[in-house]
Amino acid sequence: MEINSETQLLGVIGHPVEHSLSPVMHNSVFEKLNLNCVYLALDVEKEKLGTTIDACKALNFIGLNVTIPHKISVIKFLNKVGREAELIGAVNTVKFEKGRAFGFNTDGIGCVKALKGDGIRIKNKCVLILGAGGAARAIAFQCILEGADVSISNRTMEKVVELKDEIGLKLKKEVNVLNFNLKKHDLEGIDVIINATSIGMHPKTNSTPLDAGLLNQDIAVMDIVYNPIETKLLKDAGKIGCKAVNGVGMLVHQGAESLRIWLGIKAPIEIMKKAVIGKIPD
Ligand code: ATR
């Protein structure tokens, strides 16, 4: 695709950002749909965050994704923040319009859409989330907004109790808190397990957040880790006969939601998946 004076700018800001798969994913869409847009990886240190948002306004950027470590701190530089982002307390998508910057969070909805894409619905289901970090927070809020009953298990107990209190305050919903040393009875009645920790991620691919002996084939298992595509958790789940959903789905669906916000388009999910998978080493 030719880059010219009409080309519109988008990108991801983070630090570090060189391993981000978002440029290859979004540029594959622009190429496929013949859109005169380009998506860049922009390494931004925290002292430069405010200047970067102003610079993007000045350069008429269409939008940005925001990644570690700026998802929370970017909020103070934005003009307005959407409901999900406000609840979660973090922004992963910025849209620029008429010199103003609007913040959204598509991580939670990306997770739920990835589950739906694999035929897993969570309304009135019991969902166990492993982890209480940034990704887990987004997923927990969204699962509750979608009508799921949520349990959360995390290594650091204070973090999960804090999250439970926050959800109680903001959504008036009870969350079941579990410690990280899960036992068979903790999983009774659980329909879906979502690993939102980094356990199992390259290079520690032999690690798993959950003992395989706790699983049974009625539980659907999703991992948000996408490198490797099939984590140890998903391998164990597959052997037991569980429905297993890999992390590429969430990555692609959160990106597709960002594209909808920026450009109002229905993103070609399969093209995005192919572009991403092509960049993940075997
Ligand atoms: P992200 O924004 O990707 O969610 P994060 O906010 O750093 O990243 O959260 C990482 C999550 O993985 C946390 O829930 C963390 O548990 P703690 O809250 O106890 O730190 C979890 N995690 C990472 N490595 C872990 C490990 N080896 N054992 C247990 N939990 C781990």
Tab-separated table of C-alpha atoms and ligand atoms in Angstrom:
chain	number	residue	atom	x	y	z
A	1	MET	CA	0.000	0.000	0.000
A	2	GLU	CA	1.306	3.426	-0.916
A	3	ILE	CA	1.938	5.852	1.933
A	4	ASN	CA	1.138	9.407	0.840
A	5	SER	CA	-0.006	12.772	2.162
A	6	GLU	CA	-3.497	11.359	2.831
A	7	THR	CA	-2.280	8.438	4.965
A	8	GLN	CA	-3.892	8.408	8.392
A	9	LEU	CA	-1.899	7.583	11.487
A	10	LEU	CA	-2.504	5.109	14.292
A	11	GLY	CA	-0.179	3.300	16.667
A	12	VAL	CA	0.545	1.678	19.993
A	13	ILE	CA	2.335	3.524	22.780
A	14	GLY	CA	4.178	1.550	25.447
A	15	HIS	CA	7.605	0.947	26.934
A	16	PRO	CA	9.028	-1.381	25.760
A	17	VAL	CA	6.961	-1.869	22.626
A	18	GLU	CA	9.206	-3.658	20.140
A	19	HIS	CA	7.591	-7.074	20.706
A	20	SER	CA	4.031	-5.827	20.180
A	21	LEU	CA	2.020	-7.772	17.611
A	22	SER	CA	-0.457	-4.915	17.170
A	23	PRO	CA	1.329	-3.286	14.182
A	24	VAL	CA	1.319	-6.491	12.107
A	25	MET	CA	-2.277	-7.211	13.145
A	26	HIS	CA	-3.713	-3.767	12.308
A	27	ASN	CA	-1.640	-3.196	9.174
A	28	SER	CA	-2.912	-6.545	7.830
A	29	VAL	CA	-6.443	-5.111	8.105
A	30	PHE	CA	-5.555	-1.855	6.340
A	31	GLU	CA	-3.961	-3.823	3.533
A	32	LYS	CA	-6.870	-6.253	3.200
A	33	LEU	CA	-9.524	-3.504	3.247
A	34	ASN	CA	-7.389	-1.132	1.184
A	35	LEU	CA	-7.532	1.608	3.799
A	36	ASN	CA	-5.003	4.423	3.580
A	37	CYS	CA	-3.874	4.045	7.192
A	38	VAL	CA	-0.661	3.012	8.887
A	39	TYR	CA	-0.171	1.659	12.418
A	40	LEU	CA	3.159	2.275	14.183
A	41	ALA	CA	4.884	0.977	17.322
A	42	LEU	CA	5.858	4.037	19.370
A	43	ASP	CA	8.212	3.592	22.316
A	44	VAL	CA	7.185	6.261	24.830
A	45	GLU	CA	8.834	6.751	28.229
A	46	LYS	CA	6.582	7.797	31.055
A	47	GLU	CA	7.907	11.389	31.247
A	48	LYS	CA	6.884	11.854	27.589
A	49	LEU	CA	3.337	10.489	27.854
A	50	GLY	CA	1.519	13.850	28.040
A	51	THR	CA	3.648	15.344	25.253
A	52	THR	CA	2.946	12.282	23.123
A	53	ILE	CA	-0.835	12.637	23.498
A	54	ASP	CA	-0.557	16.340	22.558
A	55	ALA	CA	1.698	15.465	19.607
A	56	CYS	CA	-0.810	12.869	18.359
A	57	LYS	CA	-3.578	15.500	18.562
A	58	ALA	CA	-1.404	17.954	16.620
A	59	LEU	CA	-0.573	15.337	13.969
A	60	ASN	CA	-4.246	14.373	13.579
A	61	PHE	CA	-3.724	10.769	14.653
A	62	ILE	CA	-6.922	8.745	14.409
A	63	GLY	CA	-6.155	6.662	17.455
A	64	LEU	CA	-3.760	4.812	19.688
A	65	ASN	CA	-3.552	1.601	21.620
A	66	VAL	CA	-1.980	1.989	25.020
A	67	THR	CA	0.029	-0.763	26.648
A	68	ILE	CA	2.268	-1.387	29.649
A	69	PRO	CA	3.158	0.785	31.585
A	70	HIS	CA	0.789	3.578	30.466
A	71	LYS	CA	-2.718	2.091	30.692
A	72	ILE	CA	-3.569	3.859	33.961
A	73	SER	CA	-1.379	6.967	33.792
A	74	VAL	CA	-2.652	7.961	30.325
A	75	ILE	CA	-6.103	8.746	31.763
A	76	LYS	CA	-5.032	12.103	33.184
A	77	PHE	CA	-4.081	13.294	29.687
A	78	LEU	CA	-7.442	12.427	28.103
A	79	ASN	CA	-10.518	14.624	27.707
A	80	LYS	CA	-13.051	11.895	28.480
A	81	VAL	CA	-13.132	8.204	29.320
A	82	GLY	CA	-15.831	5.618	28.397
A	83	ARG	CA	-17.814	3.559	30.919
A	84	GLU	CA	-15.796	0.306	30.796
A	85	ALA	CA	-12.480	2.156	30.989
A	86	GLU	CA	-13.804	4.220	33.899
A	87	LEU	CA	-14.910	1.079	35.776
A	88	ILE	CA	-11.675	-0.803	35.075
A	89	GLY	CA	-9.553	2.272	35.794
A	90	ALA	CA	-7.397	1.698	32.706
A	91	VAL	CA	-7.406	2.648	29.019
A	92	ASN	CA	-6.054	0.559	26.134
A	93	THR	CA	-7.605	2.537	23.253
A	94	VAL	CA	-7.583	6.276	22.538
A	95	LYS	CA	-9.630	7.940	19.818
A	96	PHE	CA	-8.792	11.458	18.667
A	97	GLU	CA	-11.589	13.649	17.393
A	98	LYS	CA	-11.558	17.399	16.714
A	99	GLY	CA	-8.457	17.892	18.833
A	100	ARG	CA	-9.848	15.926	21.785
A	101	ALA	CA	-8.748	12.523	23.123
A	102	PHE	CA	-11.254	9.894	24.298
A	103	GLY	CA	-10.278	6.768	26.254
A	104	PHE	CA	-11.766	3.249	26.045
A	105	ASN	CA	-10.900	-0.217	27.285
A	106	THR	CA	-11.437	-3.112	24.873
A	107	ASP	CA	-9.562	-5.828	26.824
A	108	GLY	CA	-12.584	-7.186	28.697
A	109	ILE	CA	-14.920	-7.127	25.710
A	110	GLY	CA	-12.134	-8.692	23.609
A	111	CYS	CA	-11.976	-11.614	26.043
A	112	VAL	CA	-15.747	-12.130	26.089
A	113	LYS	CA	-15.960	-11.930	22.272
A	114	ALA	CA	-13.123	-14.450	21.914
A	115	LEU	CA	-15.079	-16.843	24.148
A	116	LYS	CA	-18.267	-16.240	22.130
A	117	GLY	CA	-16.289	-16.797	18.914
A	118	ASP	CA	-15.533	-20.298	20.214
A	119	GLY	CA	-19.147	-20.906	21.202
A	120	ILE	CA	-18.710	-20.187	24.925
A	121	ARG	CA	-21.342	-17.929	26.496
A	122	ILE	CA	-20.907	-16.671	30.035
A	123	LYS	CA	-24.288	-15.154	30.910
A	124	ASN	CA	-25.476	-16.837	34.145
A	125	LYS	CA	-22.371	-19.069	34.094
A	126	CYS	CA	-19.724	-19.394	36.815
A	127	VAL	CA	-16.399	-17.997	35.671
A	128	LEU	CA	-13.143	-18.454	37.582
A	129	ILE	CA	-10.479	-15.864	36.766
A	130	LEU	CA	-6.876	-16.650	37.688
A	131	GLY	CA	-4.985	-13.422	38.440
A	132	ALA	CA	-5.820	-9.946	39.690
A	133	GLY	CA	-3.508	-7.772	37.559
A	134	GLY	CA	-4.451	-5.347	34.804
A	135	ALA	CA	-5.797	-7.918	32.364
A	136	ALA	CA	-7.695	-9.817	35.076
A	137	ARG	CA	-9.368	-6.584	36.242
A	138	ALA	CA	-10.672	-5.805	32.748
A	139	ILE	CA	-11.919	-9.376	32.319
A	140	ALA	CA	-13.563	-9.483	35.756
A	141	PHE	CA	-15.541	-6.260	35.222
A	142	GLN	CA	-16.652	-7.324	31.742
A	143	CYS	CA	-17.691	-10.833	32.854
A	144	ILE	CA	-19.886	-9.282	35.539
A	145	LEU	CA	-21.358	-6.762	33.075
A	146	GLU	CA	-22.214	-9.763	30.857
A	147	GLY	CA	-24.104	-11.449	33.702
A	148	ALA	CA	-21.579	-14.063	34.878
A	149	ASP	CA	-20.942	-15.123	38.479
A	150	VAL	CA	-17.266	-14.451	39.066
A	151	SER	CA	-14.666	-16.081	41.326
A	152	ILE	CA	-11.105	-14.760	41.372
A	153	SER	CA	-7.990	-16.573	42.541
A	154	ASN	CA	-4.670	-14.775	42.917
A	155	ARG	CA	-1.264	-15.358	44.475
A	156	THR	CA	-1.312	-12.008	46.288
A	157	MET	CA	-4.436	-12.043	48.414
A	158	GLU	CA	-4.539	-8.274	49.109
A	159	LYS	CA	-4.855	-7.556	45.384
A	160	VAL	CA	-7.829	-9.830	44.885
A	161	VAL	CA	-9.582	-8.556	48.017
A	162	GLU	CA	-9.065	-4.992	46.777
A	163	LEU	CA	-10.587	-5.948	43.421
A	164	LYS	CA	-13.541	-7.657	45.103
A	165	ASP	CA	-14.204	-4.516	47.198
A	166	GLU	CA	-13.972	-2.301	44.130
A	167	ILE	CA	-16.389	-4.475	42.142
A	168	GLY	CA	-18.773	-4.519	45.115
A	169	LEU	CA	-18.670	-0.726	45.293
A	170	LYS	CA	-18.923	0.023	41.570
A	171	LEU	CA	-21.211	-2.773	40.303
A	172	LYS	CA	-22.922	-3.858	43.552
A	173	LYS	CA	-21.956	-7.470	42.790
A	174	GLU	CA	-20.397	-10.102	45.010
A	175	VAL	CA	-17.199	-11.779	43.863
A	176	ASN	CA	-15.971	-15.044	45.365
A	177	VAL	CA	-12.328	-14.763	46.444
A	178	LEU	CA	-10.099	-17.860	46.367
A	179	ASN	CA	-6.459	-18.304	47.277
A	180	PHE	CA	-4.038	-19.516	44.613
A	181	ASN	CA	-3.671	-23.012	46.036
A	182	LEU	CA	-6.920	-24.262	44.538
A	183	LYS	CA	-8.548	-27.522	45.611
A	184	LYS	CA	-11.075	-29.737	43.808
A	185	HIS	CA	-14.026	-28.351	45.782
A	186	ASP	CA	-13.112	-24.754	44.765
A	187	LEU	CA	-13.903	-25.720	41.179
A	188	GLU	CA	-17.300	-27.247	41.875
A	189	GLY	CA	-19.895	-25.538	39.676
A	190	ILE	CA	-17.256	-23.623	37.655
A	191	ASP	CA	-18.136	-23.499	33.927
A	192	VAL	CA	-15.271	-21.431	32.559
A	193	ILE	CA	-11.689	-20.838	33.760
A	194	ILE	CA	-9.702	-17.906	32.378
A	195	ASN	CA	-5.972	-17.679	33.027
A	196	ALA	CA	-5.231	-13.954	33.261
A	197	THR	CA	-1.796	-14.408	34.835
A	198	SER	CA	1.436	-14.521	32.858
A	199	ILE	CA	2.147	-18.108	33.990
A	200	GLY	CA	2.996	-20.360	31.034
A	201	MET	CA	4.291	-17.503	28.884
A	202	HIS	CA	7.507	-17.941	26.892
A	203	PRO	CA	10.191	-18.788	28.022
A	204	LYS	CA	8.660	-20.606	31.049
A	205	THR	CA	6.437	-22.794	28.913
A	206	ASN	CA	6.410	-25.723	31.359
A	207	SER	CA	4.608	-23.686	34.016
A	208	THR	CA	0.870	-23.785	34.514
A	209	PRO	CA	-1.373	-21.820	36.879
A	210	LEU	CA	-3.574	-24.823	37.630
A	211	ASP	CA	-3.017	-28.478	38.486
A	212	ALA	CA	-4.441	-30.570	35.603
A	213	GLY	CA	-6.011	-32.949	38.141
A	214	LEU	CA	-8.512	-30.215	39.050
A	215	LEU	CA	-10.003	-30.031	35.557
A	216	ASN	CA	-12.894	-31.996	34.105
A	217	GLN	CA	-14.320	-32.039	30.600
A	218	ASP	CA	-17.327	-29.861	31.473
A	219	ILE	CA	-15.072	-26.861	32.127
A	220	ALA	CA	-14.068	-24.574	29.245
A	221	VAL	CA	-10.552	-23.188	29.640
A	222	MET	CA	-9.214	-19.968	28.176
A	223	ASP	CA	-5.659	-18.674	28.379
A	224	ILE	CA	-4.855	-15.042	27.659
A	225	VAL	CA	-1.187	-15.979	27.124
A	226	TYR	CA	-0.603	-16.221	23.354
A	227	ASN	CA	3.113	-17.044	23.239
A	228	PRO	CA	3.155	-20.032	23.001
A	229	ILE	CA	-0.232	-20.352	21.298
A	230	GLU	CA	-0.901	-23.630	23.087
A	231	THR	CA	0.226	-23.203	26.693
A	232	LYS	CA	0.696	-26.102	29.116
A	233	LEU	CA	-2.672	-25.216	30.649
A	234	LEU	CA	-4.378	-25.548	27.257
A	235	LYS	CA	-2.529	-28.775	26.467
A	236	ASP	CA	-3.696	-30.266	29.790
A	237	ALA	CA	-7.239	-29.034	29.152
A	238	GLY	CA	-7.254	-30.527	25.650
A	239	LYS	CA	-6.088	-33.932	26.916
A	240	ILE	CA	-8.929	-33.996	29.442
A	241	GLY	CA	-11.454	-33.114	26.742
A	242	CYS	CA	-12.182	-29.534	27.857
A	243	LYS	CA	-12.990	-26.861	25.297
A	244	ALA	CA	-9.750	-24.843	25.099
A	245	VAL	CA	-9.452	-21.241	23.836
A	246	ASN	CA	-6.023	-19.751	23.169
A	247	GLY	CA	-4.883	-16.160	23.772
A	248	VAL	CA	-4.795	-15.165	20.104
A	249	GLY	CA	-8.584	-14.802	20.227
A	250	MET	CA	-8.535	-12.132	22.920
A	251	LEU	CA	-5.644	-10.270	21.289
A	252	VAL	CA	-7.473	-10.155	17.974
A	253	HIS	CA	-10.899	-9.309	19.382
A	254	GLN	CA	-9.616	-6.446	21.546
A	255	GLY	CA	-7.917	-5.135	18.401
A	256	ALA	CA	-11.114	-5.547	16.384
A	257	GLU	CA	-13.021	-3.537	19.004
A	258	SER	CA	-10.391	-0.784	18.797
A	259	LEU	CA	-10.809	-0.702	15.001
A	260	ARG	CA	-14.570	-0.359	15.432
A	261	ILE	CA	-14.033	2.599	17.774
A	262	TRP	CA	-11.474	4.310	15.524
A	263	LEU	CA	-12.900	3.662	12.065
A	264	GLY	CA	-16.396	2.222	12.562
A	265	ILE	CA	-15.425	-0.921	10.624
A	266	LYS	CA	-16.221	-4.577	11.194
A	267	ALA	CA	-12.727	-6.011	11.348
A	268	PRO	CA	-11.753	-9.177	9.416
A	269	ILE	CA	-11.030	-11.429	12.399
A	270	GLU	CA	-9.541	-14.330	10.422
A	271	ILE	CA	-7.087	-12.060	8.560
A	272	MET	CA	-5.957	-10.584	11.889
A	273	LYS	CA	-5.521	-14.043	13.433
A	274	LYS	CA	-3.436	-15.208	10.497
A	275	ALA	CA	-1.196	-12.128	10.665
A	276	VAL	CA	-0.618	-12.592	14.405
A	277	ILE	CA	-0.062	-16.357	14.297
A	278	GLY	CA	2.502	-15.864	11.539
A	279	LYS	CA	4.607	-13.804	13.951
A	280	ILE	CA	4.469	-16.163	16.949
A	281	PRO	CA	7.378	-18.631	16.905
A	282	ASP	CA	6.434	-22.358	16.913
B	1	ATR	P1	-1.182	-7.750	33.314
B	1	ATR	O1	-1.360	-6.278	33.130
B	1	ATR	O2	-0.682	-8.460	32.084
B	1	ATR	O3	-2.391	-8.403	33.912
B	1	ATR	P2	0.086	-7.668	35.885
B	1	ATR	O4	-0.803	-6.535	36.248
B	1	ATR	O5	1.542	-7.572	36.249
B	1	ATR	O6	0.047	-7.935	34.330
B	1	ATR	O7	-0.527	-9.020	36.522
B	1	ATR	C1	0.085	-10.266	36.424
B	1	ATR	C2	-0.760	-11.320	37.132
B	1	ATR	O8	-0.088	-12.585	37.033
B	1	ATR	C3	-0.959	-11.071	38.625
B	1	ATR	O9	-2.209	-11.582	39.011
B	1	ATR	C4	0.181	-11.904	39.251
B	1	ATR	O10	-0.061	-12.301	40.583
B	1	ATR	P3	0.308	-11.317	41.841
B	1	ATR	O11	-0.817	-10.342	41.922
B	1	ATR	O12	0.389	-12.234	42.980
B	1	ATR	O13	1.622	-10.673	41.471
B	1	ATR	C5	0.145	-13.097	38.342
B	1	ATR	N1	1.408	-13.848	38.349
B	1	ATR	C6	2.504	-13.590	37.615
B	1	ATR	N2	3.473	-14.505	37.851
B	1	ATR	C7	2.960	-15.378	38.767
B	1	ATR	C8	3.445	-16.558	39.419
B	1	ATR	N3	4.664	-17.035	39.164
B	1	ATR	N4	2.637	-17.192	40.302
B	1	ATR	C9	1.399	-16.733	40.552
B	1	ATR	N5	0.857	-15.620	39.963
B	1	ATR	C10	1.639	-14.953	39.091
